PDB file of C-alpha atoms in Angstrom:
ATOM      1  CA  UNK A1201      -8.693 -20.639 -31.650  1.00 80.00           C
ATOM      2  CA  UNK A1202     -11.925 -19.937 -29.838  1.00 86.00           C
ATOM      3  CA  UNK A1203     -12.712 -16.311 -29.044  1.00 91.00           C
ATOM      4  CA  UNK A1204     -15.494 -14.009 -27.927  1.00 94.00           C
ATOM      5  CA  UNK A1205     -16.024 -10.399 -28.958  1.00 95.00           C
ATOM      6  CA  UNK A1206     -18.453  -8.172 -27.143  1.00 94.00           C
ATOM      7  CA  UNK A1207     -19.347  -4.547 -27.502  1.00 88.00           C
ATOM      8  CA  UNK A1208     -17.231  -2.037 -25.689  1.00 86.00           C
ATOM      9  CA  UNK A1209     -18.641  -0.044 -22.845  1.00 86.00           C
ATOM     10  CA  UNK A1210     -19.465   1.600 -20.742  1.00 95.00           C
ATOM     11  CA  UNK A1211     -23.111   1.495 -21.667  1.00 96.00           C
ATOM     12  CA  UNK A1212     -25.090   4.152 -19.805  1.00 97.00           C
ATOM     13  CA  UNK A1213     -28.877   3.946 -19.738  1.00 97.00           C
ATOM     14  CA  UNK A1214     -31.741   5.503 -17.864  1.00 97.00           C
ATOM     15  CA  UNK A1215     -33.941   3.304 -15.723  1.00 97.00           C
ATOM     16  CA  UNK A1216     -36.584   1.386 -17.743  1.00 97.00           C
ATOM     17  CA  UNK A1217     -34.621   1.730 -20.991  1.00 97.00           C
ATOM     18  CA  UNK A1218     -34.092  -1.221 -23.334  1.00 98.00           C
ATOM     19  CA  UNK A1219     -30.725  -2.952 -23.155  1.00 97.00           C
ATOM     20  CA  UNK A1220     -28.761  -4.768 -25.832  1.00 97.00           C
ATOM     21  CA  UNK A1221     -25.174  -5.931 -25.381  1.00 97.00           C
ATOM     22  CA  UNK A1222     -23.789  -7.543 -28.504  1.00 97.00           C
ATOM     23  CA  UNK A1223     -21.684 -10.693 -28.388  1.00 97.00           C
ATOM     24  CA  UNK A1224     -20.243 -12.707 -31.258  1.00 97.00           C
ATOM     25  CA  UNK A1225     -18.029 -15.746 -31.097  1.00 96.00           C
ATOM     26  CA  UNK A1226     -15.581 -17.822 -33.109  1.00 94.00           C
ATOM     27  CA  UNK A1227     -15.410 -21.482 -32.269  1.00 90.00           C
ATOM     28  CA  UNK A1228     -14.965 -24.929 -33.686  1.00 83.00           C
ATOM     29  CA  UNK A1229     -17.732 -27.374 -33.002  1.00 80.00           C
ATOM     30  CA  UNK A1230     -20.788 -26.464 -30.949  1.00 82.00           C
ATOM     31  CA  UNK A1231     -19.868 -24.635 -27.774  1.00 89.00           C
ATOM     32  CA  UNK A1232     -22.214 -23.745 -24.957  1.00 91.00           C
ATOM     33  CA  UNK A1233     -22.675 -19.996 -24.538  1.00 94.00           C
ATOM     34  CA  UNK A1234     -23.024 -18.022 -21.329  1.00 95.00           C
ATOM     35  CA  UNK A1235     -23.574 -14.589 -19.902  1.00 97.00           C
ATOM     36  CA  UNK A1236     -21.968 -13.970 -16.523  1.00 96.00           C
ATOM     37  CA  UNK A1237     -22.518 -10.862 -14.393  1.00 96.00           C
ATOM     38  CA  UNK A1238     -20.052  -9.334 -11.955  1.00 92.00           C
ATOM     39  CA  UNK A1239     -21.176  -6.813  -9.363  1.00 91.00           C
ATOM     40  CA  UNK A1240     -18.547  -4.467  -7.856  1.00 86.00           C
ATOM     41  CA  UNK A1241     -16.054  -6.298  -5.675  1.00 80.00           C
ATOM     42  CA  UNK A1242     -17.623  -9.702  -6.233  1.00 84.00           C
ATOM     43  CA  UNK A1243     -16.990 -12.863  -8.231  1.00 85.00           C
ATOM     44  CA  UNK A1244     -18.823 -13.940 -11.361  1.00 90.00           C
ATOM     45  CA  UNK A1245     -22.402 -15.178 -11.273  1.00 92.00           C
ATOM     46  CA  UNK A1246     -24.040 -17.093 -14.068  1.00 93.00           C
ATOM     47  CA  UNK A1247     -26.839 -14.990 -15.561  1.00 96.00           C
ATOM     48  CA  UNK A1248     -28.037 -17.328 -18.304  1.00 96.00           C
ATOM     49  CA  UNK A1249     -26.843 -19.987 -20.701  1.00 94.00           C
ATOM     50  CA  UNK A1250     -27.711 -21.787 -23.923  1.00 94.00           C
ATOM     51  CA  UNK A1251     -26.275 -25.109 -24.964  1.00 90.00           C
ATOM     52  CA  UNK A1252     -27.358 -25.497 -28.597  1.00 90.00           C
ATOM     53  CA  UNK A1253     -28.427 -23.514 -31.628  1.00 92.00           C
ATOM     54  CA  UNK A1254     -31.730 -21.615 -31.314  1.00 95.00           C
ATOM     55  CA  UNK A1255     -31.865 -22.144 -27.544  1.00 95.00           C
ATOM     56  CA  UNK A1256     -32.962 -19.080 -25.620  1.00 97.00           C
ATOM     57  CA  UNK A1257     -31.504 -18.525 -22.177  1.00 96.00           C
ATOM     58  CA  UNK A1258     -33.419 -16.292 -19.786  1.00 97.00           C
ATOM     59  CA  UNK A1259     -33.180 -15.120 -16.192  1.00 97.00           C
ATOM     60  CA  UNK A1260     -34.262 -12.036 -14.190  1.00 95.00           C
ATOM     61  CA  UNK A1261     -35.755 -10.439 -17.321  1.00 97.00           C
ATOM     62  CA  UNK A1262     -32.585 -10.921 -19.367  1.00 98.00           C
ATOM     63  CA  UNK A1263     -32.632 -13.020 -22.547  1.00 98.00           C
ATOM     64  CA  UNK A1264     -30.162 -14.214 -25.143  1.00 98.00           C
ATOM     65  CA  UNK A1265     -30.652 -16.520 -28.132  1.00 98.00           C
ATOM     66  CA  UNK A1266     -27.943 -18.806 -29.513  1.00 97.00           C
ATOM     67  CA  UNK A1267     -27.733 -17.884 -33.215  1.00 96.00           C
ATOM     68  CA  UNK A1268     -25.445 -20.274 -35.035  1.00 93.00           C
ATOM     69  CA  UNK A1269     -25.960 -18.650 -38.442  1.00 94.00           C
ATOM     70  CA  UNK A1270     -24.662 -15.309 -37.188  1.00 95.00           C
ATOM     71  CA  UNK A1271     -22.429 -16.768 -34.417  1.00 95.00           C
ATOM     72  CA  UNK A1272     -24.056 -14.405 -31.944  1.00 97.00           C
ATOM     73  CA  UNK A1273     -25.478 -14.457 -28.427  1.00 98.00           C
ATOM     74  CA  UNK A1274     -26.703 -10.914 -27.791  1.00 98.00           C
ATOM     75  CA  UNK A1275     -27.976 -10.027 -24.316  1.00 98.00           C
ATOM     76  CA  UNK A1276     -31.266  -8.100 -24.045  1.00 98.00           C
ATOM     77  CA  UNK A1277     -33.513  -6.759 -21.326  1.00 98.00           C
ATOM     78  CA  UNK A1278     -36.694  -4.828 -21.924  1.00 97.00           C
ATOM     79  CA  UNK A1279     -36.509  -2.513 -18.911  1.00 96.00           C
ATOM     80  CA  UNK A1280     -33.306  -2.081 -16.916  1.00 97.00           C
ATOM     81  CA  UNK A1281     -33.080  -1.125 -13.258  1.00 97.00           C
ATOM     82  CA  UNK A1282     -30.399   0.675 -11.282  1.00 96.00           C
ATOM     83  CA  UNK A1283     -29.614  -2.662  -9.609  1.00 95.00           C
ATOM     84  CA  UNK A1284     -28.589  -4.084 -13.003  1.00 97.00           C
ATOM     85  CA  UNK A1285     -25.483  -1.888 -12.982  1.00 96.00           C
ATOM     86  CA  UNK A1286     -22.581  -4.332 -13.245  1.00 96.00           C
ATOM     87  CA  UNK A1287     -20.061  -5.781 -15.671  1.00 95.00           C
ATOM     88  CA  UNK A1288     -21.439  -8.367 -18.107  1.00 97.00           C
ATOM     89  CA  UNK A1289     -19.224 -11.040 -19.636  1.00 96.00           C
ATOM     90  CA  UNK A1290     -20.118 -13.175 -22.614  1.00 96.00           C
ATOM     91  CA  UNK A1291     -18.348 -16.535 -22.642  1.00 95.00           C
ATOM     92  CA  UNK A1292     -18.148 -19.796 -24.500  1.00 92.00           C
ATOM     93  CA  UNK A1293     -17.230 -23.199 -23.238  1.00 87.00           C
ATOM     94  CA  UNK A1294     -14.571 -25.049 -25.158  1.00 75.00           C
ATOM     95  CA  UNK A1295     -14.162 -28.751 -24.610  1.00 70.00           C
ATOM     96  CA  UNK A1296     -10.820 -29.879 -23.408  1.00 65.00           C
ATOM     97  CA  UNK A1297      -9.427 -33.307 -22.761  1.00 61.00           C
ATOM     98  CA  UNK A1298      -9.170 -32.393 -19.101  1.00 62.00           C
ATOM     99  CA  UNK A1299     -12.365 -30.465 -18.556  1.00 66.00           C
ATOM    100  CA  UNK A1300     -14.116 -27.508 -20.103  1.00 74.00           C
ATOM    101  CA  UNK A1301     -12.552 -24.097 -20.269  1.00 83.00           C
ATOM    102  CA  UNK A1302     -14.435 -20.830 -20.416  1.00 88.00           C
ATOM    103  CA  UNK A1303     -13.236 -18.224 -22.873  1.00 90.00           C
ATOM    104  CA  UNK A1304     -14.471 -14.764 -21.902  1.00 92.00           C
ATOM    105  CA  UNK A1305     -15.125 -11.601 -23.813  1.00 93.00           C
ATOM    106  CA  UNK A1306     -13.580  -8.392 -22.497  1.00 92.00           C
ATOM    107  CA  UNK A1307     -16.692  -7.453 -20.515  1.00 94.00           C
ATOM    108  CA  UNK A1308     -19.156  -4.600 -20.891  1.00 96.00           C
ATOM    109  CA  UNK A1309     -19.785  -2.150 -18.068  1.00 95.00           C
ATOM    110  CA  UNK A1310     -23.457  -1.246 -17.689  1.00 97.00           C
ATOM    111  CA  UNK A1311     -24.430   1.860 -15.736  1.00 97.00           C
ATOM    112  CA  UNK A1312     -28.109   2.548 -15.110  1.00 97.00           C
ATOM    113  CA  UNK A1313     -29.141   6.002 -13.895  1.00 96.00           C
ATOM    114  CA  UNK A1314     -32.303   6.667 -11.899  1.00 93.00           C
TER     115      UNK A1314
ATOM    116  CA  UNK B 465     -25.317 -22.247   1.075  1.00 65.00           C
ATOM    117  CA  UNK B 466     -22.055 -21.020  -0.429  1.00 65.00           C
ATOM    118  CA  UNK B 467     -20.757 -23.693  -2.763  1.00 91.00           C
ATOM    119  CA  UNK B 468     -17.340 -22.324  -3.747  1.00 95.00           C
ATOM    120  CA  UNK B 469     -15.605 -20.527  -0.904  1.00 96.00           C
ATOM    121  CA  UNK B 470     -12.444 -18.505  -1.254  1.00 97.00           C
ATOM    122  CA  UNK B 471     -10.204 -17.273   1.542  1.00 97.00           C
ATOM    123  CA  UNK B 472      -9.156 -14.704   2.276  1.00 97.00           C
ATOM    124  CA  UNK B 473     -11.425 -12.247   0.449  1.00 95.00           C
ATOM    125  CA  UNK B 474      -8.733  -9.590   0.715  1.00 96.00           C
ATOM    126  CA  UNK B 475      -5.000 -10.198   0.984  1.00 97.00           C
ATOM    127  CA  UNK B 476      -2.282  -7.570   1.294  1.00 97.00           C
ATOM    128  CA  UNK B 477       1.325  -8.630   0.874  1.00 96.00           C
ATOM    129  CA  UNK B 478       4.691  -7.035   0.340  1.00 96.00           C
ATOM    130  CA  UNK B 479       6.678  -7.244  -2.849  1.00 96.00           C
ATOM    131  CA  UNK B 480       8.351 -10.665  -2.977  1.00 96.00           C
ATOM    132  CA  UNK B 481       6.598 -12.128   0.076  1.00 97.00           C
ATOM    133  CA  UNK B 482       4.902 -15.459  -0.744  1.00 97.00           C
ATOM    134  CA  UNK B 483       1.131 -15.670  -0.635  1.00 98.00           C
ATOM    135  CA  UNK B 484      -1.301 -18.599  -0.571  1.00 98.00           C
ATOM    136  CA  UNK B 485      -4.946 -18.286  -1.530  1.00 98.00           C
ATOM    137  CA  UNK B 486      -7.373 -21.087  -0.802  1.00 98.00           C
ATOM    138  CA  UNK B 487     -10.530 -22.405  -2.389  1.00 98.00           C
ATOM    139  CA  UNK B 488     -12.938 -25.034  -1.119  1.00 97.00           C
ATOM    140  CA  UNK B 489     -16.057 -26.490  -2.712  1.00 97.00           C
ATOM    141  CA  UNK B 490     -19.055 -28.460  -1.514  1.00 95.00           C
ATOM    142  CA  UNK B 491     -20.223 -29.447  -5.010  1.00 92.00           C
ATOM    143  CA  UNK B 492     -17.972 -32.510  -5.340  1.00 91.00           C
ATOM    144  CA  UNK B 493     -16.949 -31.292  -8.802  1.00 91.00           C
ATOM    145  CA  UNK B 494     -13.951 -32.946 -10.314  1.00 90.00           C
ATOM    146  CA  UNK B 495     -12.603 -29.889 -12.120  1.00 92.00           C
ATOM    147  CA  UNK B 496     -11.252 -26.808 -10.329  1.00 94.00           C
ATOM    148  CA  UNK B 497      -9.882 -23.657 -11.949  1.00 95.00           C
ATOM    149  CA  UNK B 498      -7.890 -20.583 -11.020  1.00 97.00           C
ATOM    150  CA  UNK B 499      -8.450 -17.387 -12.971  1.00 95.00           C
ATOM    151  CA  UNK B 500      -6.641 -14.070 -12.654  1.00 96.00           C
ATOM    152  CA  UNK B 501      -8.661 -10.920 -13.282  1.00 92.00           C
ATOM    153  CA  UNK B 502      -6.957  -7.574 -13.457  1.00 92.00           C
ATOM    154  CA  UNK B 503      -8.874  -4.344 -13.189  1.00 85.00           C
ATOM    155  CA  UNK B 504     -11.393  -3.827 -16.016  1.00 81.00           C
ATOM    156  CA  UNK B 505     -10.252  -6.968 -17.840  1.00 86.00           C
ATOM    157  CA  UNK B 506     -11.689 -10.384 -18.577  1.00 88.00           C
ATOM    158  CA  UNK B 507     -10.710 -13.283 -16.313  1.00 90.00           C
ATOM    159  CA  UNK B 508      -7.649 -15.126 -17.588  1.00 92.00           C
ATOM    160  CA  UNK B 509      -7.227 -18.839 -16.923  1.00 92.00           C
ATOM    161  CA  UNK B 510      -4.005 -19.679 -15.064  1.00 95.00           C
ATOM    162  CA  UNK B 511      -4.464 -23.445 -14.673  1.00 92.00           C
ATOM    163  CA  UNK B 512      -6.980 -26.099 -13.797  1.00 92.00           C
ATOM    164  CA  UNK B 513      -7.175 -29.530 -12.227  1.00 92.00           C
ATOM    165  CA  UNK B 514      -9.124 -32.446 -13.584  1.00 90.00           C
ATOM    166  CA  UNK B 515      -9.200 -34.577 -10.470  1.00 90.00           C
ATOM    167  CA  UNK B 516      -5.509 -34.664  -9.547  1.00 90.00           C
ATOM    168  CA  UNK B 517      -4.251 -33.969 -13.060  1.00 90.00           C
ATOM    169  CA  UNK B 518      -2.753 -30.502 -13.244  1.00 90.00           C
ATOM    170  CA  UNK B 519      -3.103 -28.507 -16.487  1.00 89.00           C
ATOM    171  CA  UNK B 520      -1.090 -25.347 -16.823  1.00 90.00           C
ATOM    172  CA  UNK B 521      -1.875 -22.679 -19.403  1.00 89.00           C
ATOM    173  CA  UNK B 522       1.101 -22.062 -21.679  1.00 88.00           C
ATOM    174  CA  UNK B 523       1.489 -18.405 -20.697  1.00 91.00           C
ATOM    175  CA  UNK B 524       1.081 -18.793 -16.920  1.00 95.00           C
ATOM    176  CA  UNK B 525       4.275 -17.534 -15.232  1.00 94.00           C
ATOM    177  CA  UNK B 526       6.338 -19.948 -13.143  1.00 94.00           C
ATOM    178  CA  UNK B 527       5.742 -17.658 -10.179  1.00 95.00           C
ATOM    179  CA  UNK B 528       2.268 -19.184  -9.899  1.00 97.00           C
ATOM    180  CA  UNK B 529       1.866 -22.685  -8.510  1.00 96.00           C
ATOM    181  CA  UNK B 530      -1.109 -24.710  -7.373  1.00 96.00           C
ATOM    182  CA  UNK B 531      -1.920 -27.655  -5.134  1.00 95.00           C
ATOM    183  CA  UNK B 532      -5.009 -29.799  -4.867  1.00 96.00           C
ATOM    184  CA  UNK B 533      -4.648 -32.119  -1.860  1.00 95.00           C
ATOM    185  CA  UNK B 534      -8.179 -33.530  -2.190  1.00 94.00           C
ATOM    186  CA  UNK B 535     -11.401 -33.080  -4.159  1.00 93.00           C
ATOM    187  CA  UNK B 536     -12.659 -30.261  -1.981  1.00 95.00           C
ATOM    188  CA  UNK B 537      -9.642 -27.984  -1.723  1.00 96.00           C
ATOM    189  CA  UNK B 538      -7.356 -26.165  -4.117  1.00 97.00           C
ATOM    190  CA  UNK B 539      -4.610 -23.640  -3.340  1.00 97.00           C
ATOM    191  CA  UNK B 540      -2.929 -20.941  -5.383  1.00 98.00           C
ATOM    192  CA  UNK B 541       0.637 -20.131  -4.349  1.00 97.00           C
ATOM    193  CA  UNK B 542       2.348 -16.981  -5.594  1.00 97.00           C
ATOM    194  CA  UNK B 543       6.004 -17.492  -4.793  1.00 97.00           C
ATOM    195  CA  UNK B 544       7.323 -13.956  -5.214  1.00 96.00           C
ATOM    196  CA  UNK B 545       4.515 -11.483  -5.861  1.00 97.00           C
ATOM    197  CA  UNK B 546       5.307  -8.489  -7.989  1.00 96.00           C
ATOM    198  CA  UNK B 547       3.316  -5.302  -8.411  1.00 96.00           C
ATOM    199  CA  UNK B 548       1.914  -6.722 -11.646  1.00 95.00           C
ATOM    200  CA  UNK B 549       0.352  -9.623  -9.761  1.00 97.00           C
ATOM    201  CA  UNK B 550      -2.118  -7.384  -7.963  1.00 97.00           C
ATOM    202  CA  UNK B 551      -5.490  -8.657  -9.136  1.00 96.00           C
ATOM    203  CA  UNK B 552      -8.647 -10.504  -8.218  1.00 94.00           C
ATOM    204  CA  UNK B 553      -8.088 -14.258  -8.182  1.00 96.00           C
ATOM    205  CA  UNK B 554     -11.147 -16.334  -8.962  1.00 95.00           C
ATOM    206  CA  UNK B 555     -11.633 -19.997  -8.183  1.00 96.00           C
ATOM    207  CA  UNK B 556     -14.228 -21.972 -10.114  1.00 95.00           C
ATOM    208  CA  UNK B 557     -15.459 -25.551 -10.393  1.00 94.00           C
ATOM    209  CA  UNK B 558     -17.258 -27.647 -12.947  1.00 90.00           C
ATOM    210  CA  UNK B 559     -18.573 -31.160 -13.303  1.00 85.00           C
ATOM    211  CA  UNK B 560     -18.179 -33.274 -16.398  1.00 72.00           C
ATOM    212  CA  UNK B 561     -21.313 -35.250 -15.553  1.00 63.00           C
ATOM    213  CA  UNK B 562     -24.337 -34.031 -17.547  1.00 56.00           C
ATOM    214  CA  UNK B 563     -22.024 -31.385 -18.749  1.00 61.00           C
ATOM    215  CA  UNK B 564     -23.163 -28.037 -20.124  1.00 67.00           C
ATOM    216  CA  UNK B 565     -19.785 -26.436 -19.579  1.00 75.00           C
ATOM    217  CA  UNK B 566     -21.017 -24.175 -16.794  1.00 84.00           C
ATOM    218  CA  UNK B 567     -18.480 -22.999 -14.244  1.00 89.00           C
ATOM    219  CA  UNK B 568     -19.380 -22.107 -10.655  1.00 91.00           C
ATOM    220  CA  UNK B 569     -17.330 -19.246  -9.259  1.00 93.00           C
ATOM    221  CA  UNK B 570     -16.352 -18.194  -5.767  1.00 94.00           C
ATOM    222  CA  UNK B 571     -16.480 -14.562  -4.715  1.00 92.00           C
ATOM    223  CA  UNK B 572     -12.795 -14.048  -5.378  1.00 94.00           C
ATOM    224  CA  UNK B 573      -9.693 -13.068  -3.424  1.00 96.00           C
ATOM    225  CA  UNK B 574      -8.386  -9.582  -4.073  1.00 95.00           C
ATOM    226  CA  UNK B 575      -4.604  -9.366  -3.786  1.00 97.00           C
ATOM    227  CA  UNK B 576      -2.819  -6.091  -3.134  1.00 97.00           C
ATOM    228  CA  UNK B 577       0.978  -5.960  -3.445  1.00 97.00           C
ATOM    229  CA  UNK B 578       2.792  -3.120  -1.655  1.00 95.00           C
TER     230      UNK B 578
END
């Protein structure tokens, strides 16, 4: 079945450091790929998405490129801020007869120190 | 501006006392989802509606039920909450029109069971 594997956390960085959170997936067909962010006590917010191979999703300085050859969708940011501290979930969308379903990775906690 | 609204944000109940969580949406999406998210874990899909068609995940306990009286509203009923049901419950919606598979989440309802 479809699955998502992302690097374990927590990831602790100093402000302005470079961020990479690895994500790989297993899927049949051509799923859409997503990164969602969850701030403490809140629901999930879409951070960025990519719908086909070689697409690059970007938002708020974060980027991820859909790599079909390596089945990866790694999240990167050149310079993190304290406000980026949150849990990041990689996800893929699997088509169902009755609507899409999101399959999530386990989440990676990011802590940014000032 | 809120598009997916969950109530209440925080719910405290006693062991075995039924609870209902509600979700409303202004997006006119035809698919609505309920996810359960336990502490430090990925969201887990309980069930979803495609219009009025109910789709249960195979491992969702019978203790969890859902109702969707119209396009805008969806309810999660927990008939006899146990301590293990304490979690954040997330409602989400999606549209199959122009579909990229993206889900739109509410802010969640956090359930505490005493």
